[in-house]
mmCIF file of C-alpha atoms in Angstrom:
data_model
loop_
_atom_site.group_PDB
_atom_site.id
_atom_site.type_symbol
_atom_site.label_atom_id
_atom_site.label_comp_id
_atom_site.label_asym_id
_atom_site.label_seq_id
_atom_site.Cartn_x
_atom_site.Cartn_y
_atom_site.Cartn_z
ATOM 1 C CA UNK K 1 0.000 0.000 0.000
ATOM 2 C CA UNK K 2 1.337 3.643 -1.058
ATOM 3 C CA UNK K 3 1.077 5.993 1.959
ATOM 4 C CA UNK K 4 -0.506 9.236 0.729
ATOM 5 C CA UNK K 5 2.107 11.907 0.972
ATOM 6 C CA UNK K 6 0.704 14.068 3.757
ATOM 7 C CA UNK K 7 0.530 10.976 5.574
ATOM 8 C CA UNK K 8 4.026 10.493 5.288
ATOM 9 C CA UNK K 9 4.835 14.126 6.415
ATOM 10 C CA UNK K 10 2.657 13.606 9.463
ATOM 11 C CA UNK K 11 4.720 10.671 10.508
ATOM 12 C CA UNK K 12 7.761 12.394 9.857
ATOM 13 C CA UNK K 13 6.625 15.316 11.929
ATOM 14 C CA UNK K 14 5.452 13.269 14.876
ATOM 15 C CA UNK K 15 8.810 11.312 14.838
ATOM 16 C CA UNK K 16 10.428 14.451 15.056
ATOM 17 C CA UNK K 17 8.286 15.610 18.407
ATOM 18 C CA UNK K 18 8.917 12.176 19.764
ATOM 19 C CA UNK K 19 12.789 12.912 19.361
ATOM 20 C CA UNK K 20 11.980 16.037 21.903
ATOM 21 C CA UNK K 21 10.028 14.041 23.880
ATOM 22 C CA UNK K 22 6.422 15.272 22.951
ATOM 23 C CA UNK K 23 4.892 12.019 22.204
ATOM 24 C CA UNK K 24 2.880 12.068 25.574
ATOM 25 C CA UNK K 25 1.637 15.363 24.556
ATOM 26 C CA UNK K 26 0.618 14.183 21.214
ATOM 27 C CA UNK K 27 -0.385 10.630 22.593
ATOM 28 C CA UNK K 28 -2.973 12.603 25.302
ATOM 29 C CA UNK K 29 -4.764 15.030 22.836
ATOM 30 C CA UNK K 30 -5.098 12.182 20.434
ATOM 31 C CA UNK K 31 -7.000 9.927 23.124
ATOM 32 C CA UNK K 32 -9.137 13.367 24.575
ATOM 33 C CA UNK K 33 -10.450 14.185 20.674
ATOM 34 C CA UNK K 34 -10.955 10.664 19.588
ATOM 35 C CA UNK K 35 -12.875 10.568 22.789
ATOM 36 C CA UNK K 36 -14.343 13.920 22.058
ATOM 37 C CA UNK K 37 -15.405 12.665 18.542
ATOM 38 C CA UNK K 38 -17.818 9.823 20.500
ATOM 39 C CA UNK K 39 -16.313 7.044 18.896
ATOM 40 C CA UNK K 40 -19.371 4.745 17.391
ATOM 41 C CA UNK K 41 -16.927 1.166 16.182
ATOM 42 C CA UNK K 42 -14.891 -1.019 18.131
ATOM 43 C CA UNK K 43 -11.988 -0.363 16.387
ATOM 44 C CA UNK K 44 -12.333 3.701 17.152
ATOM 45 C CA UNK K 45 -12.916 2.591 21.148
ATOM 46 C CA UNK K 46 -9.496 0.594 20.642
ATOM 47 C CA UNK K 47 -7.224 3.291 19.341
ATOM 48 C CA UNK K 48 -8.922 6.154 21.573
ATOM 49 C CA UNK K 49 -8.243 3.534 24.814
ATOM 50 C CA UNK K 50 -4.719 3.050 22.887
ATOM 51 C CA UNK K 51 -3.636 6.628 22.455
ATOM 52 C CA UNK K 52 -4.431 7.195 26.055
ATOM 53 C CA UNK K 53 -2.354 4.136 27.656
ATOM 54 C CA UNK K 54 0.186 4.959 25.956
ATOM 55 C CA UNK K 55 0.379 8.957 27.176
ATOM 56 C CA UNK K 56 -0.644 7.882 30.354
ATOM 57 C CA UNK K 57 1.809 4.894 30.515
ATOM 58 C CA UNK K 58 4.686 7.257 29.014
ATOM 59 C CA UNK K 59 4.296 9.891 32.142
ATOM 60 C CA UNK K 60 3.989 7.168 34.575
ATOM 61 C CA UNK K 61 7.315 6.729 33.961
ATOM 62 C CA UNK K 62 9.331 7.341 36.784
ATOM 63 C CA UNK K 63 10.665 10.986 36.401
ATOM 64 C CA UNK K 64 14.130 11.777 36.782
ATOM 65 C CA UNK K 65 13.475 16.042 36.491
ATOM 66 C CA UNK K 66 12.150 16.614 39.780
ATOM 67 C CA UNK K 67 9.636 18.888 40.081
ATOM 68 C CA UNK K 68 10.156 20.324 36.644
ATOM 69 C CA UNK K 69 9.090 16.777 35.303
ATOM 70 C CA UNK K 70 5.916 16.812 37.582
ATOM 71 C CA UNK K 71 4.652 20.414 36.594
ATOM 72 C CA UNK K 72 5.444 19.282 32.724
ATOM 73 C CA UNK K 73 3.483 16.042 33.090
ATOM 74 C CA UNK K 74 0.314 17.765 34.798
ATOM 75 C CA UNK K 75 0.335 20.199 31.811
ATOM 76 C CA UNK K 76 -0.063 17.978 29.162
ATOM 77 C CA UNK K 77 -2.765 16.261 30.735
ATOM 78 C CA UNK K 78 -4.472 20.398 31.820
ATOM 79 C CA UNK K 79 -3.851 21.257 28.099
ATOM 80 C CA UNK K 80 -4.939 18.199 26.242
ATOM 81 C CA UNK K 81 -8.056 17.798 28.015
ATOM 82 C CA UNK K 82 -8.812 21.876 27.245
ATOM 83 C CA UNK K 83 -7.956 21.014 23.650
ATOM 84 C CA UNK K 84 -10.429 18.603 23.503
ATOM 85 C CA UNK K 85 -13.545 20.774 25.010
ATOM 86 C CA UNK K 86 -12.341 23.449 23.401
ATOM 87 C CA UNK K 87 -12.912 21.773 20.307
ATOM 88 C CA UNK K 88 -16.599 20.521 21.330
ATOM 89 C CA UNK K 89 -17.822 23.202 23.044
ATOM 90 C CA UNK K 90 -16.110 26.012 21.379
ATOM 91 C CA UNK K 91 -14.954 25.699 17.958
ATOM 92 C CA UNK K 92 -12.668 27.341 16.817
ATOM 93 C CA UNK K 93 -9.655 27.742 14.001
ATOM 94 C CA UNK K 94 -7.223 25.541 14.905
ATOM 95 C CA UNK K 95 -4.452 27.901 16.280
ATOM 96 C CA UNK K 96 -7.032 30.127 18.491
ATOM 97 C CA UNK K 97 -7.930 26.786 19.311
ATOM 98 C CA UNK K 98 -4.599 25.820 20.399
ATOM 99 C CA UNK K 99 -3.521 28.730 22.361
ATOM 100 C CA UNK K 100 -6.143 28.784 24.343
ATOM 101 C CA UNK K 101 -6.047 25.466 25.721
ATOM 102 C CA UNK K 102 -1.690 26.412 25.869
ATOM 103 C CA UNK K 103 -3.243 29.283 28.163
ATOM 104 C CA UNK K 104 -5.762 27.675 30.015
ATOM 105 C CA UNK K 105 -3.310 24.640 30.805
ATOM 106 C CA UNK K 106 -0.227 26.985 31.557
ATOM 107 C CA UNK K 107 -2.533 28.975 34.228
ATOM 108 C CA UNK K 108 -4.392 26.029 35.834
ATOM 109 C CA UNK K 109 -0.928 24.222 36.662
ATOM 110 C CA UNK K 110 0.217 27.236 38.132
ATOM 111 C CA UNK K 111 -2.742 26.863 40.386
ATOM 112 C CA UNK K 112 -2.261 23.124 41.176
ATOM 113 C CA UNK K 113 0.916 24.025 41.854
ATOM 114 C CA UNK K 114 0.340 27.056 44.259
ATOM 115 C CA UNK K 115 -2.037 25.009 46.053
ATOM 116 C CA UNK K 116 0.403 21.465 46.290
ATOM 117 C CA UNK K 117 3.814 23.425 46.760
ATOM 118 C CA UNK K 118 3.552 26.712 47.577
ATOM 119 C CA UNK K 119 5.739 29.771 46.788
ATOM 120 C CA UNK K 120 8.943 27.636 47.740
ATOM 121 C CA UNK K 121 7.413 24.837 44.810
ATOM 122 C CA UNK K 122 8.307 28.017 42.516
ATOM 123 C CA UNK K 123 12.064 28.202 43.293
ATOM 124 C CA UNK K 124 12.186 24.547 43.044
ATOM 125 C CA UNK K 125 11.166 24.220 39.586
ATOM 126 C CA UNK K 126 13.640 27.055 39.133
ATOM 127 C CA UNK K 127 16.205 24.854 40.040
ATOM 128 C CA UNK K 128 15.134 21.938 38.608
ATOM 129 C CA UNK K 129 15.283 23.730 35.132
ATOM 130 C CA UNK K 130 18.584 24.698 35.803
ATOM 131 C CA UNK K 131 20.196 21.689 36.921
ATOM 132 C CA UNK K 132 18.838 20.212 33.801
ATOM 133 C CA UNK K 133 20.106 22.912 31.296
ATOM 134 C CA UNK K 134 23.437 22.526 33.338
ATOM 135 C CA UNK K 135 23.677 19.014 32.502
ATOM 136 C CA UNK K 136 22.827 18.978 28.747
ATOM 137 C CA UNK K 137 25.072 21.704 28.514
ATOM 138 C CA UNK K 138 28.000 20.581 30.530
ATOM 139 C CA UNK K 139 27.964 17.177 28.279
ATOM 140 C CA UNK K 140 28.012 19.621 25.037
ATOM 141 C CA UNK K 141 30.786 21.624 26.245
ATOM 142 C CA UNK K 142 32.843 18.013 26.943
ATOM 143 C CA UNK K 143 32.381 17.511 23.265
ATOM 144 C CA UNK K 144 32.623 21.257 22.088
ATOM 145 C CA UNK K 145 35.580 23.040 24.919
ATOM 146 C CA UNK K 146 36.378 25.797 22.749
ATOM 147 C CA UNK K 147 32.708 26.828 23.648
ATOM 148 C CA UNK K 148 32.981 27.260 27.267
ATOM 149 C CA UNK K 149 33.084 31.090 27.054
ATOM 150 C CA UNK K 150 29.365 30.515 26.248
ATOM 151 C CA UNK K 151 28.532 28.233 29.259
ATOM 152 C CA UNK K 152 26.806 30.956 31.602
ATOM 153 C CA UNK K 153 24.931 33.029 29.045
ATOM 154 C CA UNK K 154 23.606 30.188 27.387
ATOM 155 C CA UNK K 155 23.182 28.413 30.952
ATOM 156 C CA UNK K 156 20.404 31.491 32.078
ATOM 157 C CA UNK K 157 19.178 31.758 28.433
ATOM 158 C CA UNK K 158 18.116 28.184 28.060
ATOM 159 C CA UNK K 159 16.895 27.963 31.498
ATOM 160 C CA UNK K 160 14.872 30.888 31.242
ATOM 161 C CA UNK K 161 13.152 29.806 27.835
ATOM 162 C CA UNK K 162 12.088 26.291 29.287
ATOM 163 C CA UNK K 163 8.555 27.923 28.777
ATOM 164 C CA UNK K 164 9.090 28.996 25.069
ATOM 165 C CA UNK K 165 10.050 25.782 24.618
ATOM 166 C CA UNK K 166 7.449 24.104 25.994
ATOM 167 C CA UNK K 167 4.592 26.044 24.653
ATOM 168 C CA UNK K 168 6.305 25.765 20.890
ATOM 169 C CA UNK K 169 6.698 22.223 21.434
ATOM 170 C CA UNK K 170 2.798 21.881 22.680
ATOM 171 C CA UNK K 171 1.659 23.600 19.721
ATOM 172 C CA UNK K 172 3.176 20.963 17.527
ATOM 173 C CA UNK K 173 2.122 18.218 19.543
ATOM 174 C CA UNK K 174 -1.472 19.414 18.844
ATOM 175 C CA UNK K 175 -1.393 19.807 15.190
ATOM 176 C CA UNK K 176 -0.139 16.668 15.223
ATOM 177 C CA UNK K 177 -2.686 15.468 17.959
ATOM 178 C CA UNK K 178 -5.766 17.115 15.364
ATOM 179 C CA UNK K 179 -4.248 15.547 11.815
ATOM 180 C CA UNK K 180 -4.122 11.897 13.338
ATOM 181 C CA UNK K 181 -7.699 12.372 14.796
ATOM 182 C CA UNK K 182 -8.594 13.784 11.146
ATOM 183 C CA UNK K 183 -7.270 10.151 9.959
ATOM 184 C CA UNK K 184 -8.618 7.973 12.785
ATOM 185 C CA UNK K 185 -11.871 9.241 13.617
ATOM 186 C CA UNK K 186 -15.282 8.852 11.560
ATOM 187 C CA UNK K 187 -16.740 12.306 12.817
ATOM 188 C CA UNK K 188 -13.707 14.616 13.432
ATOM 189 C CA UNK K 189 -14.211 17.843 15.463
ATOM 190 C CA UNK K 190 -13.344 20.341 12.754
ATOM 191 C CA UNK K 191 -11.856 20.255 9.515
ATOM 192 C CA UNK K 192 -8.090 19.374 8.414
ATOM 193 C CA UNK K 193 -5.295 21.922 9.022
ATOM 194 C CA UNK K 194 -5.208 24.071 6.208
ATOM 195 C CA UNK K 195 -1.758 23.061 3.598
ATOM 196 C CA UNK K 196 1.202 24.973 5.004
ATOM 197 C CA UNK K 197 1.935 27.047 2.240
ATOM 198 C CA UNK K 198 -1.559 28.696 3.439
ATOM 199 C CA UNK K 199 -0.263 29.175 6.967
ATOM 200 C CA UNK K 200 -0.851 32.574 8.629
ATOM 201 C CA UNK K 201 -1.244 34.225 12.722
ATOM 202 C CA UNK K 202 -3.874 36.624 13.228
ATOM 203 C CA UNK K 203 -2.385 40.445 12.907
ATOM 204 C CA UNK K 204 -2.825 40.765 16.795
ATOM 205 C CA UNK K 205 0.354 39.055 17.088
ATOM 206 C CA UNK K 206 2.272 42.307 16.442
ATOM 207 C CA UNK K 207 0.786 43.022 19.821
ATOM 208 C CA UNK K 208 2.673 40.622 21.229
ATOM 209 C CA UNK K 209 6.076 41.318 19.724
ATOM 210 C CA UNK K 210 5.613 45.114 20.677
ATOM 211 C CA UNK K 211 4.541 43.889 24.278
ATOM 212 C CA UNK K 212 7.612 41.819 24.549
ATOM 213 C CA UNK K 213 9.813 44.095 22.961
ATOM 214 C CA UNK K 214 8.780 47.402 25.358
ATOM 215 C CA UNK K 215 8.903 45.163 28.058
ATOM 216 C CA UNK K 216 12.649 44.277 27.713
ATOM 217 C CA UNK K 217 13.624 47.673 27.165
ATOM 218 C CA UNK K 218 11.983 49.236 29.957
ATOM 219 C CA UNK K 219 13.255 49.335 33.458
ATOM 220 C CA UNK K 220 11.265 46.710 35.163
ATOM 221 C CA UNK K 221 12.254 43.628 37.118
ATOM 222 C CA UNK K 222 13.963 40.442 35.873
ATOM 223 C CA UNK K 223 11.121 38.142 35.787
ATOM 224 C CA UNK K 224 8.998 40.391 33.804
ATOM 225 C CA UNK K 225 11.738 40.927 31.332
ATOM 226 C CA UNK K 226 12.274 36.991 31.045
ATOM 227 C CA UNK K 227 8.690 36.470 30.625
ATOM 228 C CA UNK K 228 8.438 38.769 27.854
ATOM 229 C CA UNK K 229 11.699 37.366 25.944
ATOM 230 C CA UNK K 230 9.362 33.845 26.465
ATOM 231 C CA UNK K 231 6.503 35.791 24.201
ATOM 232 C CA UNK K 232 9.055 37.134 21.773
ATOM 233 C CA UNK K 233 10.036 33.952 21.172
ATOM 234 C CA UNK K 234 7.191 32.015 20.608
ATOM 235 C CA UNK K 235 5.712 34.954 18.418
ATOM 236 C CA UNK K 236 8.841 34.785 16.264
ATOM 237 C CA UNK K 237 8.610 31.043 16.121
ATOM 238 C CA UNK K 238 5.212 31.612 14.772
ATOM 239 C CA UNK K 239 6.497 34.448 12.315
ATOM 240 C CA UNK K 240 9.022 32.728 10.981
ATOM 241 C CA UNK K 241 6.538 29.688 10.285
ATOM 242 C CA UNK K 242 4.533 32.010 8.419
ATOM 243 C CA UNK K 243 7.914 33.621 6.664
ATOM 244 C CA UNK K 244 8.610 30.011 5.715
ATOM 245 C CA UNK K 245 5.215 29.268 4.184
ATOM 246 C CA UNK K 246 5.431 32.575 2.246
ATOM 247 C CA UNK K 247 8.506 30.878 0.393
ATOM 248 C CA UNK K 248 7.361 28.219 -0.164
ATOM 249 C CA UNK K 249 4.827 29.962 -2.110
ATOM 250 C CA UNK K 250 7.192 31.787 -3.940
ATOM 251 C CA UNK K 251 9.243 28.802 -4.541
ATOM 252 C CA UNK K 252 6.234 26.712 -5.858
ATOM 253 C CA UNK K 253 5.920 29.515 -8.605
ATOM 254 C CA UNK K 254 9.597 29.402 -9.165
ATOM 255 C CA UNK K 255 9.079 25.864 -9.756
ATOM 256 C CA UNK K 256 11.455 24.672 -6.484
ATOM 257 C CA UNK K 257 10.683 21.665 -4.919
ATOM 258 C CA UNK K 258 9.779 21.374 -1.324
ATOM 259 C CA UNK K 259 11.681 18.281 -1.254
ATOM 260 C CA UNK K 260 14.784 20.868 -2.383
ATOM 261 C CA UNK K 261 13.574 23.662 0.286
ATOM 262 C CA UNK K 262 13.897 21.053 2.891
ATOM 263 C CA UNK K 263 16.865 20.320 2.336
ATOM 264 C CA UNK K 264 18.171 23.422 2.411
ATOM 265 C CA UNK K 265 16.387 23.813 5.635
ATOM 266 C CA UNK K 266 18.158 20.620 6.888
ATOM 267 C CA UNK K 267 21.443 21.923 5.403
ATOM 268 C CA UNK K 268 21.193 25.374 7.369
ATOM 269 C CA UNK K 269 20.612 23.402 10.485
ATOM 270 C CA UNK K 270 23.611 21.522 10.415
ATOM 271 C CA UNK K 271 25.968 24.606 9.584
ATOM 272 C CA UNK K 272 23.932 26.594 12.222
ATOM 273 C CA UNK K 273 25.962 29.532 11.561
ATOM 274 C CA UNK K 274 23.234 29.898 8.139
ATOM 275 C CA UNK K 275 20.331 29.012 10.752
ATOM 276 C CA UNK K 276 21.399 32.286 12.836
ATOM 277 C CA UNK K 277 19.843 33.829 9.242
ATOM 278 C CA UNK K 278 17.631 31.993 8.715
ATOM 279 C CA UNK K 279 15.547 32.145 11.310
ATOM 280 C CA UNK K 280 15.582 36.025 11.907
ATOM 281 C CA UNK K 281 15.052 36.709 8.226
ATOM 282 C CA UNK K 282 11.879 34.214 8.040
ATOM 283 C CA UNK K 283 10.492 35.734 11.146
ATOM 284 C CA UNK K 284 11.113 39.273 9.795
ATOM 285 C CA UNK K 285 9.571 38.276 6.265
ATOM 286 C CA UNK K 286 6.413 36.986 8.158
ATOM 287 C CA UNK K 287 6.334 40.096 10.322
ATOM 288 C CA UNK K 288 6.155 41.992 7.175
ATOM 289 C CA UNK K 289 3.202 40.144 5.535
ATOM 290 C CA UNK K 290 0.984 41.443 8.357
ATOM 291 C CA UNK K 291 1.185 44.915 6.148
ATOM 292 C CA UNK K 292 2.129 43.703 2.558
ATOM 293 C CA UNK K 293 0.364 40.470 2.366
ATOM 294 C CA UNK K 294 2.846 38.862 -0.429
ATOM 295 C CA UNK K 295 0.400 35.794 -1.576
ATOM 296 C CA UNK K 296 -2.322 37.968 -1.915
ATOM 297 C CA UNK K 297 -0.193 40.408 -4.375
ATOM 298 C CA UNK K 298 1.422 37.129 -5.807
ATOM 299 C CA UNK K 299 -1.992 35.973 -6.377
ATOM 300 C CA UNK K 300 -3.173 39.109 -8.022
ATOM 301 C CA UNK K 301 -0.066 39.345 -10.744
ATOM 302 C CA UNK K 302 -0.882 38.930 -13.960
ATOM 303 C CA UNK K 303 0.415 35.846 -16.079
ATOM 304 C CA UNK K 304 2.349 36.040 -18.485
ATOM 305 C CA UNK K 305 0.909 34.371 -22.318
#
């Protein structure tokens, strides 16, 4: 049998969340919409009961984090479940969708974990996140010594953007999470994510760049300035998405293969030092198509006879 190609590129894309660990994330929304979708055959009760051992089963595992491990686990149960009624009891396009179950799960484990820890549970997880930076990186640095001048600002700036991280990574586990419930279930929620080279953010995400970006320039206190490089981040993730689908448009009429603009992408990755370009140029192209909407000019040029 010939897997369809978008098939393929959903497999691809959930092997690569699994190699960041996001497979219980992926594994939890999965089970919570199949079970949303009130599955009617035997077959649909097997892979909704399947989908939910297996996230289950994967953060029963004993943790070796700490607390950081804990607060991660309880999230991806807070946020799948949200996904899920969001998506039955107020639909909504998939990335609205998204971030508010990201927001509604990010603020109801800080209240499980208020209530259970404390303020002290707080610098804990601080420390957790640290210790676990501080490992990854120390191995690195074994491999890599002429780096070690980079050790401490990379130390705080990867410790710091454990949220970032976590809410980027969420948001893929859910797309991923809504296209396998588009293949498994007979009544899905909502329809397919839209193809990528259609990808856009709302133009309210300027906000949020311009929030972040005041914020770090103004004299206020370390946590709020940490918490707003976490927004610019995720923003610019999102940006640069949308930067990246915009070529690909561009590419298509160019006649490039995505096959060859992933491979450049994979290529850039490796060298990292083209990345470092990469990633600010795609985000800055995407920023820009809030006000000069390049497809929808593209669209509108004439064609040549």
């Amino acid at each position: 049998m010939i897997v369809p190609a978008g098939r393929w590129r959903l497999i691809l894309g959930t092997i690569a969340l699994a190699a960041f660990g996001f497979v219980p994330f992926v594994a939890l929304a999965l089970a919570a919409l199949l079970a949303a979708a009130r599955p009617r055959t035997r077959g649909e009760r097997a892979l909704t009961l399947l989908a939910g051992a297996l996230g289950l089963g994967l953060l029963l595992v004993p943790a070796t984090g700490g607390s950081l491990d804990a607060a991660t686990r309880a999230f991806a149960v807070l946020v799948a479940t949200a996904f899920a009624l969001g998506a039955v009891l107020r639909p909504a396009p998939f990335l609205a969708q998204a971030v508010r179950a990201l927001l509604f799960g990010m603020f109801a484990t800080a209240v499980v974990l208020e209530v259970l820890w404390g303020p002290w549970g707080w610098v804990e997880l601080a420390r957790d996140a640290t210790l676990q930076v501080r490992f990854a990186l120390q191995a690195a640095m074994d491999r890599i010594p002429e780096a070690a001048a980079a050790y401490h600002p990379l130390l705080t700036f990867m410790s710091g953007t454990i949220p970032a991280v976590l809410a980027l990574g969420t948001l893929g586990a859910l797309a991923a999470a809504w296209q396998w419930h588009q293949q498994l279930a007979r009544t899905p929620l909502g329809p397919p994510l839209a193809p990528f080279r259609g990808f856009a953010i709302g133009d309210r995400w300027v906000w949020a760049v311009v929030g972040s970006l005041v914020a770090w320039i103004a004299p206020v206190i370390g946590g709020v300035k940490m918490a707003a490089l976490n927004v610019a981040i995720i923003a610019g993730a999102l940006y640069a998405l949308r930067g990246a689908a915009i070529v690909a448009v561009f590419a298509g009429v160019a006649g490039v293969s995505m096959g060859t603009l992933l491979g450049l992408l994979v290529l850039g990755t490796v060298l990292v030092v083209p990345l470092l370009v990469l990633v600010p140029g795609l985000s800055t192209l995407g920023l820009l198509d809030t006000w000069l909407d390049f497809r929808r000019r593209l669209s509108r040029r004439p064609t040549a006879l």
